[in-house]
XYZ file of C-alpha atoms in Angstrom:
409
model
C -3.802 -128.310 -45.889
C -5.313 -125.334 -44.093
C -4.860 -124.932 -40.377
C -8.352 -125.404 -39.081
C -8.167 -128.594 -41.523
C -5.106 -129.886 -39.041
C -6.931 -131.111 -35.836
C -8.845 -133.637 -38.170
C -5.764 -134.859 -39.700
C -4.269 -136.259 -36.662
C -5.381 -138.820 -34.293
C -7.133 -138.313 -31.115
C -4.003 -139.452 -29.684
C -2.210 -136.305 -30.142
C -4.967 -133.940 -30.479
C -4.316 -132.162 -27.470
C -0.746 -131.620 -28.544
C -2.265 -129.349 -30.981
C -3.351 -126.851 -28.216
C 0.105 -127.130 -26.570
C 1.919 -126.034 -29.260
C 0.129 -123.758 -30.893
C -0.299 -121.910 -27.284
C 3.489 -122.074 -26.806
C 4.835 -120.572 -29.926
C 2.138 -118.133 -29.082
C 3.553 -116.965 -26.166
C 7.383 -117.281 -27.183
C 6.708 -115.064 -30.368
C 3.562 -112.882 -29.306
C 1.804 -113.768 -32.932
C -1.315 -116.229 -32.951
C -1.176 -116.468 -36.978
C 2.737 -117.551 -36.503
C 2.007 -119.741 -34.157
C -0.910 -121.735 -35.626
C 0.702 -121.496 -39.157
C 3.840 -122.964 -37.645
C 1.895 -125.529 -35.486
C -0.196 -126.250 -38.809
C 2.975 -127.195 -40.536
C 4.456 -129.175 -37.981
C 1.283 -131.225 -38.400
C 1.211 -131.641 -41.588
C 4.488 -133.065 -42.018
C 3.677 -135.212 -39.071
C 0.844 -136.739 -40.921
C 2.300 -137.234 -44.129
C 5.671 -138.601 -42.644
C 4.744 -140.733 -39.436
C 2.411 -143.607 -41.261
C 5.313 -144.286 -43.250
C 8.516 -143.432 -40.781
C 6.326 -144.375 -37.435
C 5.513 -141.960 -34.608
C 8.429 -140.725 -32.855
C 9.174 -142.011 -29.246
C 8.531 -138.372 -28.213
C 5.385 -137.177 -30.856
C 5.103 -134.091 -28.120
C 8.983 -132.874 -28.264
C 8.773 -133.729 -32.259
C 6.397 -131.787 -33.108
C 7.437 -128.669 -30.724
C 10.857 -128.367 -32.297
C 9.221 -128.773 -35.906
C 6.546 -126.202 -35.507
C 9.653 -123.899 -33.431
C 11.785 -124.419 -36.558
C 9.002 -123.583 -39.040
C 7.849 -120.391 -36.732
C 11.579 -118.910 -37.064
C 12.009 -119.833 -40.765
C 8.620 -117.918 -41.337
C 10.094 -114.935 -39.041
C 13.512 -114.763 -41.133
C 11.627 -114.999 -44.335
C 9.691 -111.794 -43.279
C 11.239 -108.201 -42.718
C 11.111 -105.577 -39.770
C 10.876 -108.368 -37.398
C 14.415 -108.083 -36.980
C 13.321 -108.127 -32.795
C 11.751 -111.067 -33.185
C 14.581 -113.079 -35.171
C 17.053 -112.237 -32.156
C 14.894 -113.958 -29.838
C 13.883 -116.968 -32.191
C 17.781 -117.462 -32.149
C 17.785 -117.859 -28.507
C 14.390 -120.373 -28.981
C 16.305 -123.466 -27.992
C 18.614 -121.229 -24.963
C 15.439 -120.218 -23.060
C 14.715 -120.620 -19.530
C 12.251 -122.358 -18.079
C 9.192 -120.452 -17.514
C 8.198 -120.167 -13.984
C 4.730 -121.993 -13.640
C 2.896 -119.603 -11.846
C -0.124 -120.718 -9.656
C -1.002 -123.725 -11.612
C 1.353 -126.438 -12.295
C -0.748 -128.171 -14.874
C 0.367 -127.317 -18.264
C -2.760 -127.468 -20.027
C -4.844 -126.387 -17.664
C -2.008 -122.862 -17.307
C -2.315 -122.525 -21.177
C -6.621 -122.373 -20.596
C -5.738 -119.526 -17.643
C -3.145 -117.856 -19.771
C -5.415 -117.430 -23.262
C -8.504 -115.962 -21.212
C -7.145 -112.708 -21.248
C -9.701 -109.961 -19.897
C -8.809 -107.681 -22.260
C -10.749 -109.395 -24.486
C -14.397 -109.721 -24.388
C -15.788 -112.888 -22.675
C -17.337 -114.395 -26.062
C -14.071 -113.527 -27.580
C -11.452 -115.386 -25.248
C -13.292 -118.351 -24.968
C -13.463 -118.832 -28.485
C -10.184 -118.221 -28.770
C -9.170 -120.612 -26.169
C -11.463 -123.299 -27.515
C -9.368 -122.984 -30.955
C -5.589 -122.265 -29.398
C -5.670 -124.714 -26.501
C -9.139 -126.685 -26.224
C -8.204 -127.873 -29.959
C -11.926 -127.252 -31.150
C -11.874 -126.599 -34.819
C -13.439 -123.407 -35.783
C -16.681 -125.128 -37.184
C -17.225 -126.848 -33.703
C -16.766 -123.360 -31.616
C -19.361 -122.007 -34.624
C -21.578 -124.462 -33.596
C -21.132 -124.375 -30.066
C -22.282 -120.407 -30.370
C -24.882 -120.438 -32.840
C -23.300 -118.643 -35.026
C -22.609 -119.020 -38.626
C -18.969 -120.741 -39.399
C -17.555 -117.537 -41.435
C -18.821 -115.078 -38.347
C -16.692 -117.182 -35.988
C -13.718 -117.101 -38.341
C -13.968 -113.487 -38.539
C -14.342 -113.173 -34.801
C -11.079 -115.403 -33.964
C -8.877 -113.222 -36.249
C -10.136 -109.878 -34.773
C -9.247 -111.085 -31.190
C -5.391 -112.238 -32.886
C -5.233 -108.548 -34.100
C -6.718 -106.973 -31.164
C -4.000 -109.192 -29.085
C -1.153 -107.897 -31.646
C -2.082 -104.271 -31.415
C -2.711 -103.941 -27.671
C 0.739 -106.127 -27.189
C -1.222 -108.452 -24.703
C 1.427 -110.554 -23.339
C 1.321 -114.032 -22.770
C 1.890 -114.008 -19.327
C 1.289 -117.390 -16.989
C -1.340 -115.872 -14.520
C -0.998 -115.457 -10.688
C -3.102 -116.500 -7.650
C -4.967 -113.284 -8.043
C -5.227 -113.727 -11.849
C -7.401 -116.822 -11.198
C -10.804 -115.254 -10.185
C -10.802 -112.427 -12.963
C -10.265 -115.553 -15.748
C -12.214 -118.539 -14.047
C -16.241 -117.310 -15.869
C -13.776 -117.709 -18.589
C -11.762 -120.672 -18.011
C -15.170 -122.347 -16.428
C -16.467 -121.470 -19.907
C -14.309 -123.088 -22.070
C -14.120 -126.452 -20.166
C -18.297 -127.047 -20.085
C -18.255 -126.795 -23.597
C -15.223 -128.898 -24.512
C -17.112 -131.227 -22.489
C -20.692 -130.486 -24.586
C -18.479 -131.342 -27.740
C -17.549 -134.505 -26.382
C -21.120 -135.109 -24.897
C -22.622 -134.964 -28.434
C -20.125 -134.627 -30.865
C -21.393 -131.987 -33.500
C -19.757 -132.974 -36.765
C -20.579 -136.044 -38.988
C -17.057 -136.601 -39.193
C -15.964 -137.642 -35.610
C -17.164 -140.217 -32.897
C -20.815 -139.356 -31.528
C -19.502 -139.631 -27.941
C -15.473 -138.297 -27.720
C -14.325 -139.269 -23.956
C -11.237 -138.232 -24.868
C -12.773 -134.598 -24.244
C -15.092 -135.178 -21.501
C -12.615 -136.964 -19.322
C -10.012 -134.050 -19.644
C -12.418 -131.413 -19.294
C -13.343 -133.645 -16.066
C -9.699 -134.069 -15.015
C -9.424 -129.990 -15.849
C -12.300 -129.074 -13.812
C -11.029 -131.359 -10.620
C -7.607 -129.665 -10.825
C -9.583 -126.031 -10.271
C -11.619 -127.259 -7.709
C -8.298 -128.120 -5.757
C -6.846 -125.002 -6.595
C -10.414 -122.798 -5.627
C -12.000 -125.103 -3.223
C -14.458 -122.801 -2.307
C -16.088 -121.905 -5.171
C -19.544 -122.809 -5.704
C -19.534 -122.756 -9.594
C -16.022 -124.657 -9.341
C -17.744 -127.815 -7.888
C -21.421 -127.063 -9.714
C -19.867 -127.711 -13.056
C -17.839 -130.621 -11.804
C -21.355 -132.011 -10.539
C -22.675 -131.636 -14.016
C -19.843 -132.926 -15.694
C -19.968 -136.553 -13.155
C -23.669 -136.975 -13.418
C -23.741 -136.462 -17.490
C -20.681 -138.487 -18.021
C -21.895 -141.127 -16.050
C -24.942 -141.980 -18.276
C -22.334 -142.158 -21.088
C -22.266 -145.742 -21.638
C -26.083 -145.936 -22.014
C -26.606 -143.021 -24.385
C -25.551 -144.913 -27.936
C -26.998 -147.711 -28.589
C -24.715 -150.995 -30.255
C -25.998 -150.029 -33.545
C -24.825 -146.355 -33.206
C -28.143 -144.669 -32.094
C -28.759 -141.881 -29.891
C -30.616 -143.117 -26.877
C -32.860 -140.708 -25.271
C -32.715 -140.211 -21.115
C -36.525 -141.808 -21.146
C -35.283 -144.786 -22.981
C -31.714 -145.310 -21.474
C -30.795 -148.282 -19.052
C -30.535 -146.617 -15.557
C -28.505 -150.008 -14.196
C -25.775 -148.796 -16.914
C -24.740 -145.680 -15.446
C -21.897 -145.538 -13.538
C -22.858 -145.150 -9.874
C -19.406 -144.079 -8.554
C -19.974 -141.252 -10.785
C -23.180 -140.241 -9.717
C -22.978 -141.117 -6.198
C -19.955 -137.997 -6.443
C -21.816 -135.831 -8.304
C -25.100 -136.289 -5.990
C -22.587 -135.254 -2.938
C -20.998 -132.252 -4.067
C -24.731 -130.864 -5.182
C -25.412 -131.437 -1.223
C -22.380 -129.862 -0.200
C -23.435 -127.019 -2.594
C -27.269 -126.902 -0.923
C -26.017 -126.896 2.844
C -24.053 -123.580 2.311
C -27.595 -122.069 1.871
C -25.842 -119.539 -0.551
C -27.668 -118.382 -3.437
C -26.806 -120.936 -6.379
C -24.929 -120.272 -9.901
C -25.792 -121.433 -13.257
C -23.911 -124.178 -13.271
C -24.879 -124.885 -10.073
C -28.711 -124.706 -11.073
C -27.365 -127.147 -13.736
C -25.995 -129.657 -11.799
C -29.355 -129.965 -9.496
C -31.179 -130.489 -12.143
C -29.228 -133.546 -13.046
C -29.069 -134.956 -10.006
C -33.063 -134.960 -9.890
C -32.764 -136.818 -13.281
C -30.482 -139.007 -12.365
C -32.068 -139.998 -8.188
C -35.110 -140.764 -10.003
C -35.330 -144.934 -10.691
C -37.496 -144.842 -13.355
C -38.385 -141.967 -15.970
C -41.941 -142.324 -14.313
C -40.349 -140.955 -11.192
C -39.037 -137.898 -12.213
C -40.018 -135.029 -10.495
C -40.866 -132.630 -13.006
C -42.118 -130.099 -10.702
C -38.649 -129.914 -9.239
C -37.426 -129.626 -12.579
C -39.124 -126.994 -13.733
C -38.913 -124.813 -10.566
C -35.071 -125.310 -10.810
C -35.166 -124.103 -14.797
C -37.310 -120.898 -13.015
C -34.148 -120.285 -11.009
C -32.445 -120.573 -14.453
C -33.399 -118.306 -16.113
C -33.296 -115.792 -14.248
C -29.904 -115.931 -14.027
C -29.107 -117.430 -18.041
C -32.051 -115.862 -20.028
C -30.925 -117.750 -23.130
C -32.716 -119.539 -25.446
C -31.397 -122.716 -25.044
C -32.223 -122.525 -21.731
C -36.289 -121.400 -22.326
C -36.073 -124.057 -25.016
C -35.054 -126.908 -21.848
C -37.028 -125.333 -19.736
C -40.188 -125.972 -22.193
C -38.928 -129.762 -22.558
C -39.446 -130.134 -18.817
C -42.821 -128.129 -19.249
C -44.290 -130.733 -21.745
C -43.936 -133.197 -18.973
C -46.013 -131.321 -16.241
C -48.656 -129.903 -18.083
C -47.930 -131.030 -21.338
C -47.010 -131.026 -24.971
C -49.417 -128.044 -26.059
C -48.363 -125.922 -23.005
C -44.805 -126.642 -24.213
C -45.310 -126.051 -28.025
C -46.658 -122.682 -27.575
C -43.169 -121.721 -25.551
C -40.830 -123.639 -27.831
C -42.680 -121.714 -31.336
C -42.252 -118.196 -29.284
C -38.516 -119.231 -29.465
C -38.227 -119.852 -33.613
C -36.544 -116.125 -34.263
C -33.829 -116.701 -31.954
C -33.312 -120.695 -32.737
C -34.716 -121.590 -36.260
C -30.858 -122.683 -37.215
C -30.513 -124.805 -34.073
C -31.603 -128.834 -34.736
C -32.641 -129.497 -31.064
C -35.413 -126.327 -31.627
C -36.551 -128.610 -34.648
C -36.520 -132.255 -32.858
C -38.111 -130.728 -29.581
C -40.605 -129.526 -32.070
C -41.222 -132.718 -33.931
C -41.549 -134.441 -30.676
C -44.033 -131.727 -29.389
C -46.276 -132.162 -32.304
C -46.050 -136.044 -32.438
C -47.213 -136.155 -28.883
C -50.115 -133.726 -29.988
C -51.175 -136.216 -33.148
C -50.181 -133.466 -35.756
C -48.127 -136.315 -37.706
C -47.507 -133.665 -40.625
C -46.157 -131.415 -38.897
C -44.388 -133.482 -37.131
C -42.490 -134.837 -39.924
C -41.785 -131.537 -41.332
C -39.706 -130.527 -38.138
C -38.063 -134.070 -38.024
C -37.023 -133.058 -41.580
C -35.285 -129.948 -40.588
C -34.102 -131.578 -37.430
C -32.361 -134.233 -39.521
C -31.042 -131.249 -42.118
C -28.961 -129.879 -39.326
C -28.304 -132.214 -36.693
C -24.404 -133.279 -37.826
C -23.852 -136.471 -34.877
C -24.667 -139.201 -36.596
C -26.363 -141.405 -33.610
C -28.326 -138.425 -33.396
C -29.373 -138.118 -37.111
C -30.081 -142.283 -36.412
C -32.782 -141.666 -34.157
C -34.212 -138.609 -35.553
C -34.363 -140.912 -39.052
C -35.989 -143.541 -36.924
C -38.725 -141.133 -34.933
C -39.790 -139.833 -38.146
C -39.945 -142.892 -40.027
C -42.638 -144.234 -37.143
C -44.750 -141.715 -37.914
C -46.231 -143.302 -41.448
């Protein structure tokens, strides 16, 4: 069993320990490949031995001082690391480590791992692997980039953090703001993975990820109260996880925002998100992206019916956008919200300008196939529902693309 083949193996229920003990032995031994080989081990024995011997009353503690015993055993089997094997002896003799400004443990392990030494792409893919337990395909995907470039890309920041001697260090007060684009980073897509899962091999929806990247992002609010981009995301996060419920359908089908049951989404949820964007408006300070973000959801979600929508808003708010996020993703929303205001031929002519940057990208595809549906061009149509279908890997998704093309005749 490999190591990005681990976080599969076990259940959701302990995913997260993953992160926590690979992050750990990374900071007690300074060596990422240690510490995910060790935690990979750990795992491995936990799968194979805990359906027969049943999960330990402590799976957390378990699997620490498995993946600690496997880390030194690796250490003593190796030579000139004779530094390192006096301090795995004193493994179990430790102190405790002081917590630094943040007394959540997972959230100090996210602060810790977005080192600024590294590039910004770099340390939040890292941290997506070590501690938001993302497999390396999911991070891939969450990028746009092919699965082998990401590999590559993980193991040059674990040698450029073994050569430079970065130390694992739990970060101060005035670490915070240098890490939080980072940190910020890392929790809105751990939440996007749970959103709309992106392999064919999980749950479409996984709470389990947006509620802690929820309970993550309300523990740095408290911590940075005043930061605009602090409570933006947490707006976003509220008012997308409170259409949750209505976004699969009972026969495992992707509903679309037009389609979904309005009288299904949580209120309590969106009532909070709807505040905080207020709060964010009355400071009259210039807004972030996910800011921007978060105001654009809370148009979708005031409006009672799809009919009510205010597209113009929309749009003018995407404006803002990219200004700040030139991205393609973001040109390719922004064109969505175009097809509604002056329609689908306005849009299609933005969304094809866009194929060089996103022709591996499913939702280029589908927004395509719908564009060209609206437009009557039913060949075309299906042709981009066929490539939507080819890579689109959630499988309520892939259900209603299936469906939409199957309608055309």
């Amino acid at each position: 069993m490999s190591v990005a083949d681990v976080p599969e193996a076990i259940t959701q229920a302990h995913h997260e320990e993953w992160a926590r003990v690979v992050a750990g032995l990374a900071r007690r031994f300074g060596d990422l490949d240690i510490a995910e080989e060790a935690a990979a081990e750990a795992f491995a024995i936990a799968v194979e031995r805990w359906p027969a011997d049943g999960v330990p009353p402590n799976p957390g503690a378990w699997l620490t001082v498995t993946a600690n015993r496997k880390a030194i055993d690796r250490i003593r089997r190796e030579s000139k690391r004779d530094d390192k094997h006096k301090e795995a002896q004193m493994v179990y003799d430790d102190p405790p480590e002081p917590l630094g400004a943040v007394d959540d443990e997972r959230l100090r392990l996210i602060f810790t791992c977005c080192h600024p030494a590294l590039a910004m792409d770099t340390r939040i893919a890292l941290t997506l692997r070590m501690v938001g337990g993302l497999t390396v395909p999911e991070i891939a995907r969450a990028f746009l980039v092919q699965e082998t470039t990401m590999g590559q890309r993980i193991t040059r920041a674990k040698a450029k953090i073994k050569a430079a001697r970065i130390p694992y260090r739990v970060p101060s007060a005035e670490d915070l703001p240098a890490r939080l684009t980072g940190v910020l980073t890392v929790l809105f897509l751990v939440f996007n993975e749970g959103y709309l899962a992106t392999g064919p091999d999980t749950d479409s929806v996984r709470h389990e990820l947006t509620a802690e990247a929820i309970r993550l992002t309300r523990l740095i609010r408290a911590l940075l109260p005043e930061d605009g981009e602090v409570a933006g995301l947490l707006a976003l996060m509220l008012l997308t996880e409170a259409r949750r419920t209505a976004r699969v359908s009972a026969s495992g089908e992707l509903v679309p925002l037009d389609q979904q049951n309005r009288g299904a989404w949580d209120a309590t949820m969106v009532a909070e998100g709807h505040r905080l964007v207020r709060e964010r408006l009355a400071t009259g300070m210039a807004p972030g992206r996910y800011q921007i973000l978060a105001a654009i959801n809370a148009v979708h979600t005031s409006a009672r019916d799809i009919r009510d929508t205010d597209w113009s808003q929309i749009v003018a708010l995407y404006d803002q956008l990219v200004h700040l996020d030139p991205t393609p993703i973001v040109a390719l929303n922004r064109a969505i919200a175009v097809a509604e205001l002056d329609g689908p031929d306005v849009a299609l002519a933005a969304v094809d300008s866009l194929e060089d940057k996103l022709a591996g990208y499913h939702a280029y595809h589908a927004t395509r196939a719908d564009l060209l549906r609206r437009l009557g061009r039913s060949q075309q149509s299906r042709s981009a529902y066929d490539k939507a279908i080819e890579l689109a890997g959630n499988t309520a998704e892939t259900a209603y693309l299936t469906r939409r093309r199957d309608q055309l005749g």
